[in-house]
Amino acid sequence: MMNSGASNNIMSSSAASASGNSAPGPGLKTYFKTPEGKYKLQYEKTHPAGLLHYAHGKTVTQVTLAHLKEKPMQAPSQSSSTLGVSSGVRSAAARFLGGGNGSRALSFVGGNGGNKPVGGSSTRIGSLGASSSNNVVGNPNFDGKGTYLVFNVGDAIFVSDLNSQDKDPIKSIHFSNSNPVCHAYDPDAKDGHDLLIGLNSGDVYSVSLRQQLQDVGKKLVGAQHYNKDGSINNSRCTCIAWIPNGDGSFVVSHADGNMYAYEKNKDGSGDPSFPVIKDQTQFSVSHARYSKNPVARWHICQGSVNGIAFSADGAHIATVGRDGYLRVFDYKNEQLICGGKSYYGALLCCAWSMDGKYILTGGEDDLVQVWSMEDRKIVAWGEGHNSWVSGVAFDSYWLAPNSDGVGENVVYRFGSVGQDTQMLLWDLEMDELVVPVRRAPGGSPTFSTGSQSSHWDSACPVGTLQPSPSMQDVPKLSPLVAHRVHTEPLSGLLFTQESVLTVCREGHIKIWMRPGSAETQSTNSDSFMSTSLKEKAAMAAGKGGKQ
């Protein structure tokens, strides 16, 4: 949830101590090939060796891409400022991270997705301005802008400079009572607080990334604290996302099946007195009686909500859960639009395409599902992973070769990572999908004598959850590329304009430069995020949804 994270691999001790282009690890290549050229391992990021808390193994690293803009001229002091970061798996997210905001996965904060999503990754809004704290010790090396990676390992949040060859982070923030597990960034925050952090204890913080970078200490500074000590919900935060165009609103999902909506300009300490949930299996929304945070509680499902991702326009939110269901809601109207079940097992991640037409999900059935918002059903299954799929994201920067983006036959490029340590790249070309046929009585299974499977008879009704279709009813996709990128299970991936980022559960991140980018890489961090999410969404709409 680019909503999203990215994943990387544990290196040998000698490789871990090397700087720049370190050794790839046993049996790992430093490049992979695609039809458009070779992606090369440019550099790696990780946490300082030997500094991990004993509870490190209890958390999974997610990564958020954060693009810190020029400091506004009207900022009252050096220690209080506004800035933005991108989210998502998703978010990504995305999501920049895939819709989701990645996500969000990958939380959907960051490079692509809503995705965030995202990731994964979804996920770009600001929060209460940090109060001016003039007693903060300044960091003279911080110049006020750049592109950063925010990632969690053990009891700490680390911040690395994306465009630096240095492996070690430039900043660490330690939490004494619980481990950070998810985060999201909003590059367009208007009043300082642009970074969200969710903890294993259920606590949530909003802070200014710039203010953290300017401070040389190892604790959060100028933070707004929500759900303090789990007073509203003491179950683990699973995913967090800014609401696109939400003017400082954000949502947090929890391991007990609930999702809470917050507005950063409201008091975060009140008890909203939500009613008892009568039926854990039914979707319900309750609003706070008083004007305090959280302003609403969405009960999504029985069991954990594993990932959330907003569409780029903020109109829809996708959730995936322990019960194996994708659910897509009209966020403003609080209504279920569509959804359905995995082939088997839990769903772990989700991401939106930038045009809002398709949703990716991945989970314990080792499949990447492609959902169509128009048909409200699964339209393709990606087969290629050998273990659970832990991160998905659309590549919103990729253009099909010889394509002007105007034609009807749009091709979408997306990626997935799994616990099999592999990253897979896929091309989705709807006109090329072979729709399975239903064999006519006594006839041969050909297009001339068969009819389309009943799965394709019509779009699914609005507001219904679909059972898992049978395997023979859904077209299969094969990966364009399958590459083992780490030695440890992966937890997420992000796409930027010049690179693909992968991250592993243990907190190692690899940056793979796109064909041609390695030679022409600019030291100007703005080149990584030169196109804002809003601009991309406008371009996508203008080009008929071309990815």
Coordinates of C-alpha atoms in Angstrom, one line a residue:
M1 CA 0.0 0.0 0.0
M2 CA 2.8 3.1 -3.3
N3 CA 0.7 3.3 -1.7
S4 CA 2.8 2.5 -1.8
G5 CA 6.8 0.5 -0.7
A6 CA 9.7 -0.8 -2.7
S7 CA 11.9 -3.7 -2.0
N8 CA 15.5 -4.7 -1.9
N9 CA 18.0 -7.3 -0.9
I10 CA 20.3 -8.1 1.9
M11 CA 23.9 -7.8 0.9
S12 CA 26.9 -9.6 2.1
S13 CA 28.9 -7.7 4.7
S14 CA 31.6 -6.7 2.2
A15 CA 29.0 -5.5 -0.2
A16 CA 27.1 -3.6 2.5
S17 CA 30.2 -1.7 3.4
A18 CA 30.9 -0.7 -0.2
S19 CA 29.7 2.6 -1.5
G20 CA 28.3 3.5 -4.9
N21 CA 27.7 0.4 -7.1
S22 CA 28.2 -2.3 -4.6
A23 CA 28.3 -6.0 -5.5
P24 CA 24.9 -7.3 -6.4
G25 CA 25.0 -10.4 -4.1
P26 CA 25.1 -14.1 -4.9
G27 CA 23.7 -15.0 -8.2
L28 CA 22.2 -11.5 -8.9
K29 CA 22.8 -9.5 -12.0
T30 CA 23.2 -5.8 -12.1
Y31 CA 20.9 -5.3 -15.1
F32 CA 17.8 -6.8 -16.8
K33 CA 16.7 -6.5 -20.5
T34 CA 13.4 -5.3 -21.9
P35 CA 12.4 -4.7 -25.5
E36 CA 13.2 -1.0 -25.2
G37 CA 16.7 -1.6 -23.7
K38 CA 18.7 -2.5 -20.6
Y39 CA 17.8 -1.4 -17.1
K40 CA 21.0 -1.0 -15.0
L41 CA 21.5 -1.1 -11.3
Q42 CA 22.7 2.4 -10.6
Y43 CA 23.0 2.4 -6.8
E44 CA 21.6 1.1 -3.6
K45 CA 20.3 2.5 -0.3
T46 CA 20.1 0.8 3.0
H47 CA 20.1 1.5 6.8
P48 CA 23.3 1.8 8.8
A49 CA 24.6 -1.7 9.7
G50 CA 24.5 -2.8 13.3
L51 CA 21.9 -0.2 14.4
L52 CA 18.8 -2.3 14.3
H53 CA 16.5 -2.8 17.2
Y54 CA 15.7 -6.3 18.3
A55 CA 12.2 -6.0 17.0
H56 CA 13.3 -5.4 13.5
G57 CA 12.0 -8.7 12.3
K58 CA 8.4 -7.7 13.2
T59 CA 8.1 -5.1 10.5
V60 CA 8.3 -5.0 6.7
T61 CA 10.1 -2.1 5.0
Q62 CA 8.0 0.1 2.8
V63 CA 9.3 3.0 0.8
T64 CA 7.9 6.4 0.0
L65 CA 9.2 8.8 -2.7
A66 CA 9.2 12.4 -1.5
H67 CA 10.0 15.3 -3.7
L68 CA 10.8 18.4 -1.6
K69 CA 10.1 21.5 -3.6
E70 CA 11.7 24.9 -3.3
K71 CA 11.0 26.5 0.1
P72 CA 8.2 29.1 -0.2
M73 CA 9.5 32.7 0.2
Q74 CA 6.8 33.5 2.8
A75 CA 8.0 30.8 5.2
P76 CA 8.2 32.5 8.6
S77 CA 11.5 30.9 9.7
Q78 CA 14.0 28.4 8.6
S79 CA 12.6 25.8 11.0
S80 CA 9.0 26.1 9.9
S81 CA 8.2 25.6 6.3
T82 CA 5.9 23.9 3.9
L83 CA 6.8 21.3 1.3
G84 CA 5.6 18.3 -0.5
V85 CA 6.3 14.8 -1.0
S86 CA 4.8 12.2 -3.3
S87 CA 3.0 9.2 -2.3
G88 CA 1.8 6.3 -3.0
V89 CA 2.3 2.7 -3.7
R90 CA 0.1 4.5 -4.6
S91 CA 1.0 4.6 -3.8
A92 CA 3.4 3.9 -4.4
A93 CA 1.0 4.6 -4.3
A94 CA 1.5 5.8 -5.4
R95 CA 1.3 6.5 -5.3
F96 CA 3.9 9.1 -8.0
L97 CA 3.6 5.7 -6.6
G98 CA 1.2 3.7 -8.4
G99 CA -2.2 4.7 -7.7
G100 CA -1.9 4.1 -4.4
N101 CA -0.9 5.3 -3.7
G102 CA 1.0 2.7 -3.6
S103 CA 0.7 3.0 -2.5
R104 CA 1.5 2.7 -1.2
A105 CA 2.6 0.5 -1.3
L106 CA 4.2 0.1 -1.6
S107 CA 2.3 2.5 0.0
F108 CA 1.0 4.8 -2.3
V109 CA 3.2 7.6 -1.4
G110 CA 5.8 8.3 -3.9
G111 CA 6.4 7.9 -7.4
N112 CA 3.5 6.3 -9.1
G113 CA 0.6 5.1 -8.0
G114 CA -2.3 6.4 -6.7
N115 CA -1.2 4.4 -6.5
K116 CA 1.0 4.1 -4.2
P117 CA 0.1 3.3 -4.9
V118 CA 2.0 3.7 -3.7
G119 CA 2.0 2.5 -4.1
G120 CA 1.6 1.5 -4.4
S121 CA 1.1 4.0 -4.5
S122 CA -2.2 6.8 -3.9
T123 CA -1.8 10.0 -1.5
R124 CA -0.9 13.5 -1.8
I125 CA -2.3 16.1 0.6
G126 CA -0.9 18.4 3.2
S127 CA -1.5 18.8 6.9
L128 CA -1.4 21.2 9.8
G129 CA 1.4 23.6 9.5
A130 CA 4.3 22.8 11.8
S131 CA 4.6 25.3 14.6
S132 CA 7.7 27.4 14.3
S133 CA 10.2 26.0 16.7
N134 CA 13.1 28.4 16.8
N135 CA 15.0 26.3 19.3
V136 CA 15.6 23.5 16.8
V137 CA 19.2 22.9 16.0
G138 CA 19.7 23.6 12.3
N139 CA 21.3 21.3 9.8
P140 CA 23.7 23.4 7.7
N141 CA 24.0 20.8 5.0
F142 CA 20.3 20.8 4.1
D143 CA 19.6 23.1 1.1
G144 CA 15.8 22.9 1.2
K145 CA 14.9 20.8 -1.9
G146 CA 15.5 17.5 -3.5
T147 CA 14.1 14.0 -4.0
Y148 CA 14.2 11.7 -1.0
L149 CA 13.4 8.1 -0.1
V150 CA 11.5 7.7 3.2
F151 CA 11.6 4.1 4.5
N152 CA 11.0 2.2 7.7
V153 CA 13.2 -0.4 9.3
G154 CA 12.7 -1.7 12.8
D155 CA 12.0 1.1 15.2
A156 CA 13.1 3.9 12.8
I157 CA 12.3 5.9 9.8
F158 CA 15.2 6.6 7.5
V159 CA 15.5 9.3 4.8
S160 CA 18.0 8.9 1.9
D161 CA 18.9 11.3 -0.9
L162 CA 17.7 9.6 -4.0
N163 CA 20.3 11.3 -6.2
S164 CA 23.3 10.7 -4.0
Q165 CA 25.6 7.7 -4.5
D166 CA 25.8 7.4 -0.7
K167 CA 24.3 4.1 0.6
D168 CA 23.6 5.3 4.1
P169 CA 20.6 7.6 4.9
I170 CA 21.1 11.3 5.7
K171 CA 18.5 11.2 8.5
S172 CA 17.1 8.7 11.0
I173 CA 14.1 9.2 13.3
H174 CA 13.6 6.7 16.1
F175 CA 10.4 5.8 17.9
S176 CA 10.6 4.6 21.5
N177 CA 7.3 2.8 22.0
S178 CA 6.3 1.2 18.7
N179 CA 7.6 0.6 15.2
P180 CA 6.7 2.7 12.2
V181 CA 5.0 0.5 9.5
C182 CA 3.6 2.8 6.8
H183 CA 4.0 6.3 5.5
A184 CA 2.8 8.7 2.8
Y185 CA 3.9 12.0 1.4
D186 CA 2.0 14.9 -0.3
P187 CA 4.1 17.0 -2.6
D188 CA 1.4 19.7 -2.7
A189 CA 0.8 20.2 1.0
K190 CA -0.1 23.8 1.5
D191 CA 0.7 24.3 5.2
G192 CA 3.8 22.4 6.2
H193 CA 2.8 18.9 7.2
D194 CA 3.3 16.7 4.2
L195 CA 4.5 13.4 5.7
L196 CA 2.3 10.9 7.4
I197 CA 3.6 8.0 9.6
G198 CA 1.5 5.1 10.9
L199 CA 2.8 2.9 13.8
N200 CA 2.3 -0.7 14.8
S201 CA 0.6 0.6 17.9
G202 CA -2.1 2.4 15.8
D203 CA -0.7 5.8 16.5
V204 CA -0.4 8.3 13.6
Y205 CA 1.8 11.3 13.1
S206 CA 1.8 14.1 10.6
V207 CA 5.0 16.1 10.2
S208 CA 7.0 18.4 7.9
L209 CA 9.7 16.5 6.1
R210 CA 11.7 19.7 5.7
Q211 CA 11.6 20.4 9.4
Q212 CA 12.8 16.8 10.1
L213 CA 15.7 17.3 7.7
Q214 CA 16.7 20.6 9.2
D215 CA 16.9 19.1 12.7
V216 CA 20.0 17.1 13.7
G217 CA 18.2 15.1 16.4
K218 CA 16.8 11.6 16.1
K219 CA 13.2 12.3 17.3
L220 CA 10.2 13.7 15.5
V221 CA 9.9 17.5 15.7
G222 CA 6.8 19.6 15.3
A223 CA 4.6 16.6 15.0
Q224 CA 0.8 16.4 15.1
H225 CA -0.3 13.2 17.0
Y226 CA -3.5 11.3 16.1
N227 CA -5.0 8.2 17.8
K228 CA -2.5 8.7 20.6
D229 CA -1.7 5.5 22.4
G230 CA -4.3 3.8 20.3
S231 CA -7.1 5.6 22.1
I232 CA -9.5 5.2 19.1
N233 CA -8.1 2.0 17.6
N234 CA -5.2 0.1 19.1
S235 CA -4.7 -2.3 16.2
R236 CA -1.7 -2.0 13.8
C237 CA -1.8 0.6 11.1
T238 CA -1.6 -1.2 7.8
C239 CA -1.7 1.6 5.2
I240 CA -1.9 5.4 5.2
A241 CA -2.8 7.7 2.3
W242 CA -3.4 11.4 1.6
I243 CA -6.7 12.0 -0.2
P244 CA -6.0 13.5 -3.7
N245 CA -7.4 17.0 -3.8
G246 CA -8.5 16.5 -0.3
D247 CA -7.2 19.7 1.2
G248 CA -5.3 18.0 4.0
S249 CA -7.5 15.0 4.6
F250 CA -6.0 11.5 4.9
V251 CA -7.1 7.9 5.7
V252 CA -5.5 5.2 7.8
S253 CA -6.4 1.5 7.6
H254 CA -6.0 -0.9 10.4
A255 CA -5.5 -4.6 11.0
D256 CA -9.0 -5.0 12.5
G257 CA -10.8 -4.2 9.3
N258 CA -11.4 -0.5 10.0
M259 CA -10.3 2.6 8.1
Y260 CA -10.4 6.1 9.6
A261 CA -10.6 9.5 7.9
Y262 CA -8.8 12.5 9.4
E263 CA -8.7 16.2 8.7
K264 CA -5.5 17.7 9.7
N265 CA -7.0 21.1 10.6
K266 CA -9.1 19.5 13.4
D267 CA -8.3 18.5 16.9
G268 CA -6.7 15.1 17.0
S269 CA -7.3 14.3 20.7
G270 CA -11.0 13.9 20.9
D271 CA -13.1 10.8 21.4
P272 CA -15.4 10.7 18.4
S273 CA -17.6 8.0 20.2
F274 CA -18.3 5.7 17.2
P275 CA -21.1 3.2 17.7
V276 CA -20.3 -0.5 18.2
I277 CA -20.0 -2.5 15.0
K278 CA -23.0 -4.9 15.0
D279 CA -22.0 -7.1 12.1
Q280 CA -18.3 -7.5 11.4
T281 CA -19.0 -8.9 7.9
Q282 CA -21.0 -5.8 6.7
F283 CA -19.6 -2.6 5.3
S284 CA -20.6 0.5 7.3
V285 CA -19.6 4.1 7.7
S286 CA -20.0 6.1 10.9
H287 CA -19.3 9.8 11.4
A288 CA -18.0 11.5 14.5
R289 CA -20.6 13.2 16.6
Y290 CA -18.3 16.1 17.2
S291 CA -15.9 18.1 15.0
K292 CA -12.9 16.0 16.1
N293 CA -10.5 13.5 14.6
P294 CA -11.0 11.0 13.3
V295 CA -14.0 12.4 11.5
A296 CA -15.3 9.1 10.1
R297 CA -14.8 5.3 10.6
W298 CA -15.3 3.0 7.6
H299 CA -15.7 -0.7 8.6
I300 CA -14.5 -2.4 5.5
C301 CA -14.3 -6.1 6.3
Q302 CA -13.7 -8.8 8.8
G303 CA -10.0 -9.2 9.3
S304 CA -7.2 -6.9 8.3
V305 CA -7.3 -4.2 5.6
N306 CA -4.0 -5.0 3.9
G307 CA -3.8 -2.1 1.4
I308 CA -5.6 1.0 0.2
A309 CA -5.1 3.2 -2.9
F310 CA -6.9 6.2 -4.2
S311 CA -7.5 6.9 -7.9
A312 CA -5.6 9.9 -9.1
D313 CA -8.6 12.2 -9.0
G314 CA -9.5 11.1 -5.5
A315 CA -13.0 10.0 -6.5
H316 CA -12.5 6.3 -5.7
I317 CA -10.6 4.3 -3.1
A318 CA -9.6 0.6 -3.5
T319 CA -9.1 -1.6 -0.5
V320 CA -7.7 -5.2 -0.3
G321 CA -8.1 -7.4 2.7
R322 CA -7.3 -10.5 4.6
D323 CA -10.7 -11.9 3.4
G324 CA -9.3 -12.0 -0.2
Y325 CA -11.6 -9.3 -1.6
L326 CA -10.9 -6.1 -3.6
R327 CA -13.5 -3.5 -2.8
V328 CA -13.8 -0.2 -4.8
F329 CA -15.7 2.6 -3.2
D330 CA -17.0 6.0 -4.3
Y331 CA -15.2 7.9 -1.6
K332 CA -17.3 11.0 -1.4
N333 CA -20.6 9.2 -1.5
E334 CA -19.3 6.3 0.7
Q335 CA -20.8 3.7 -1.6
L336 CA -19.4 0.3 -2.7
I337 CA -19.0 0.3 -6.5
C338 CA -17.6 -3.1 -7.2
G339 CA -15.1 -5.7 -6.2
G340 CA -14.4 -9.4 -6.0
K341 CA -12.4 -12.2 -4.6
S342 CA -8.9 -13.5 -5.2
Y343 CA -8.5 -17.0 -6.7
Y344 CA -7.6 -18.0 -3.2
G345 CA -6.1 -16.4 0.0
A346 CA -5.6 -12.9 1.1
L347 CA -5.0 -9.9 -1.2
L348 CA -1.9 -7.9 -0.1
C349 CA -1.6 -4.9 -2.4
C350 CA -3.4 -2.8 -5.0
A351 CA -2.6 0.1 -7.4
W352 CA -4.5 2.3 -9.9
S353 CA -3.7 3.2 -13.5
M354 CA -3.3 7.0 -13.8
D355 CA -6.4 7.2 -16.0
G356 CA -8.5 5.4 -13.3
K357 CA -9.6 2.6 -15.8
Y358 CA -7.7 -0.3 -14.3
I359 CA -6.7 -1.6 -10.8
L360 CA -4.0 -4.1 -10.0
T361 CA -4.1 -6.5 -7.1
G362 CA -1.7 -9.1 -5.8
G363 CA -1.7 -11.6 -3.0
E364 CA -1.4 -15.1 -1.7
D365 CA -2.5 -16.8 -4.9
D366 CA 0.7 -15.7 -6.6
L367 CA -1.3 -14.0 -9.3
V368 CA -1.5 -10.4 -10.4
Q369 CA -5.1 -9.5 -11.1
V370 CA -6.1 -6.8 -13.5
W371 CA -9.5 -5.3 -12.8
S372 CA -11.5 -3.1 -15.2
M373 CA -13.6 -0.3 -13.7
E374 CA -15.7 -0.2 -16.8
D375 CA -16.6 -3.9 -16.6
R376 CA -16.3 -4.0 -12.8
K377 CA -14.6 -7.4 -13.0
I378 CA -11.3 -9.2 -13.5
V379 CA -10.1 -8.9 -17.1
A380 CA -6.7 -10.6 -16.9
W381 CA -4.6 -12.7 -14.6
G382 CA -0.8 -12.3 -14.6
E383 CA 1.0 -15.7 -14.0
G384 CA 4.7 -15.6 -13.3
H385 CA 5.4 -15.3 -9.6
N386 CA 6.3 -18.4 -7.5
S387 CA 5.2 -16.9 -4.2
W388 CA 3.0 -14.2 -2.8
V389 CA 2.7 -11.0 -4.7
S390 CA 3.6 -8.2 -2.3
G391 CA 3.7 -5.0 -4.5
V392 CA 2.2 -3.8 -7.7
A393 CA 2.4 -0.5 -9.6
F394 CA 1.7 1.0 -13.0
D395 CA 4.5 2.7 -14.8
S396 CA 2.9 6.0 -15.7
Y397 CA 6.1 7.2 -17.4
W398 CA 6.5 4.4 -19.9
L399 CA 5.3 5.0 -23.5
A400 CA 4.8 2.2 -25.9
P401 CA 7.4 2.2 -28.8
N402 CA 6.2 4.1 -31.9
S403 CA 3.2 5.3 -30.0
D404 CA 1.8 8.8 -30.0
G405 CA -0.7 8.1 -27.3
V406 CA -3.6 8.9 -29.5
G407 CA -4.5 5.5 -30.9
E408 CA -7.3 3.3 -29.6
N409 CA -5.1 0.4 -28.7
V410 CA -3.5 1.6 -25.5
V411 CA -0.7 -0.4 -23.9
Y412 CA -0.2 -0.2 -20.1
R413 CA 3.2 -1.2 -18.5
F414 CA 3.1 -2.3 -14.9
G415 CA 5.3 -4.1 -12.5
S416 CA 5.0 -6.5 -9.6
V417 CA 7.3 -7.9 -6.9
G418 CA 6.9 -10.9 -4.7
Q419 CA 8.3 -13.0 -1.9
D420 CA 10.0 -15.0 -4.6
T421 CA 12.6 -12.1 -4.7
Q422 CA 11.6 -11.4 -8.3
M423 CA 10.4 -8.3 -10.1
L424 CA 8.2 -8.9 -13.1
L425 CA 7.3 -6.3 -15.8
W426 CA 4.1 -6.7 -17.8
D427 CA 2.4 -5.1 -20.8
L428 CA -1.4 -5.0 -20.8
E429 CA -2.8 -4.5 -24.3
M430 CA -6.6 -5.0 -24.1
D431 CA -7.0 -5.5 -27.8
E432 CA -4.6 -8.3 -27.8
L433 CA -6.2 -10.3 -24.9
V434 CA -7.5 -13.7 -26.0
V435 CA -10.9 -14.0 -24.4
P436 CA -11.5 -17.7 -23.4
V437 CA -14.4 -19.3 -25.2
R438 CA -17.2 -21.6 -24.0
R439 CA -17.3 -24.8 -25.9
A440 CA -20.5 -25.5 -27.9
P441 CA -22.1 -28.9 -27.3
G442 CA -20.3 -31.3 -29.5
G443 CA -18.2 -28.6 -31.0
S444 CA -14.4 -27.9 -30.9
P445 CA -13.1 -25.1 -28.6
T446 CA -12.5 -22.7 -31.4
F447 CA -13.7 -19.1 -32.0
S448 CA -15.8 -20.3 -34.9
T449 CA -17.9 -22.8 -32.9
G450 CA -17.6 -21.5 -29.4
S451 CA -19.0 -18.5 -27.7
Q452 CA -17.3 -16.3 -25.1
S453 CA -17.2 -17.5 -21.5
S454 CA -20.2 -16.4 -19.4
H455 CA -17.7 -14.3 -17.4
W456 CA -17.7 -11.9 -20.3
D457 CA -21.5 -11.7 -21.0
S458 CA -22.0 -8.3 -19.3
A459 CA -20.5 -5.9 -16.9
C460 CA -21.1 -6.8 -13.3
P461 CA -23.9 -4.9 -11.5
V462 CA -22.9 -1.8 -9.5
G463 CA -22.5 -2.4 -5.8
T464 CA -21.9 -6.1 -5.8
L465 CA -18.9 -8.2 -4.9
Q466 CA -18.1 -11.0 -7.4
P467 CA -17.0 -14.5 -6.5
S468 CA -13.6 -15.6 -7.9
P469 CA -14.0 -16.6 -11.6
S470 CA -12.9 -20.0 -12.7
M471 CA -9.4 -20.2 -14.0
Q472 CA -10.4 -21.0 -17.6
D473 CA -12.7 -17.9 -17.8
V474 CA -10.0 -15.2 -17.5
P475 CA -7.3 -14.4 -20.1
K476 CA -3.7 -15.1 -18.9
L477 CA -0.8 -12.6 -19.1
S478 CA 2.8 -13.7 -19.3
P479 CA 5.5 -11.4 -17.9
L480 CA 7.6 -9.4 -20.3
V481 CA 10.6 -9.6 -17.9
A482 CA 11.2 -11.8 -14.8
H483 CA 14.3 -10.7 -12.9
R484 CA 15.6 -11.8 -9.4
V485 CA 16.5 -8.5 -8.0
H486 CA 17.2 -9.3 -4.3
T487 CA 18.2 -12.2 -2.1
E488 CA 15.4 -11.4 0.4
P489 CA 11.6 -11.3 -0.2
L490 CA 10.5 -8.1 -1.8
S491 CA 7.9 -5.7 -0.3
G492 CA 7.4 -3.0 -3.0
L493 CA 8.4 -1.2 -6.1
L494 CA 8.2 2.4 -7.4
F495 CA 8.5 4.0 -10.8
T496 CA 10.1 7.4 -11.4
Q497 CA 10.8 9.2 -14.6
E498 CA 14.3 7.9 -14.8
S499 CA 14.3 4.7 -12.7
V500 CA 12.6 1.7 -11.1
L501 CA 13.0 1.2 -7.4
T502 CA 12.7 -2.1 -5.7
V503 CA 12.8 -2.7 -1.9
C504 CA 13.0 -5.8 0.2
R505 CA 11.4 -6.6 3.5
E506 CA 14.8 -6.1 5.3
G507 CA 15.2 -2.5 4.3
H508 CA 17.5 -2.6 1.2
I509 CA 16.6 -0.5 -1.8
K510 CA 17.9 -0.7 -5.4
I511 CA 17.6 2.0 -8.0
W512 CA 17.5 0.6 -11.6
M513 CA 18.0 3.3 -14.2
R514 CA 15.9 3.1 -17.4
P515 CA 17.5 2.5 -20.8
G516 CA 19.4 5.7 -21.7
S517 CA 18.9 7.4 -18.3
A518 CA 22.1 6.1 -16.7
E519 CA 24.3 7.9 -19.3
T520 CA 22.3 11.1 -19.2
Q521 CA 21.4 11.2 -15.5
S522 CA 21.1 14.7 -14.3
T523 CA 22.3 15.7 -10.9
N524 CA 19.2 18.0 -10.7
S525 CA 16.7 16.1 -8.5
D526 CA 13.8 17.9 -10.1
S527 CA 14.4 15.8 -13.2
F528 CA 13.1 12.7 -11.3
M529 CA 9.7 14.3 -10.7
S530 CA 9.4 17.0 -13.4
T531 CA 5.8 16.1 -14.1
S532 CA 3.5 16.5 -11.2
L533 CA 0.7 14.1 -10.6
K534 CA -1.9 16.6 -11.6
E535 CA -0.1 17.3 -14.9
K536 CA 0.2 13.6 -15.5
A537 CA -3.5 13.1 -14.9
A538 CA -4.4 15.9 -17.2
M539 CA -2.1 14.4 -19.9
A540 CA -3.6 11.0 -19.4
A541 CA -7.1 12.4 -19.9
G542 CA -6.0 14.4 -22.9
K543 CA -4.4 11.4 -24.5
G544 CA -7.3 9.0 -23.9
G545 CA -5.7 7.4 -20.9
K546 CA -2.3 6.6 -22.5
Q547 CA 0.1 5.4 -19.9

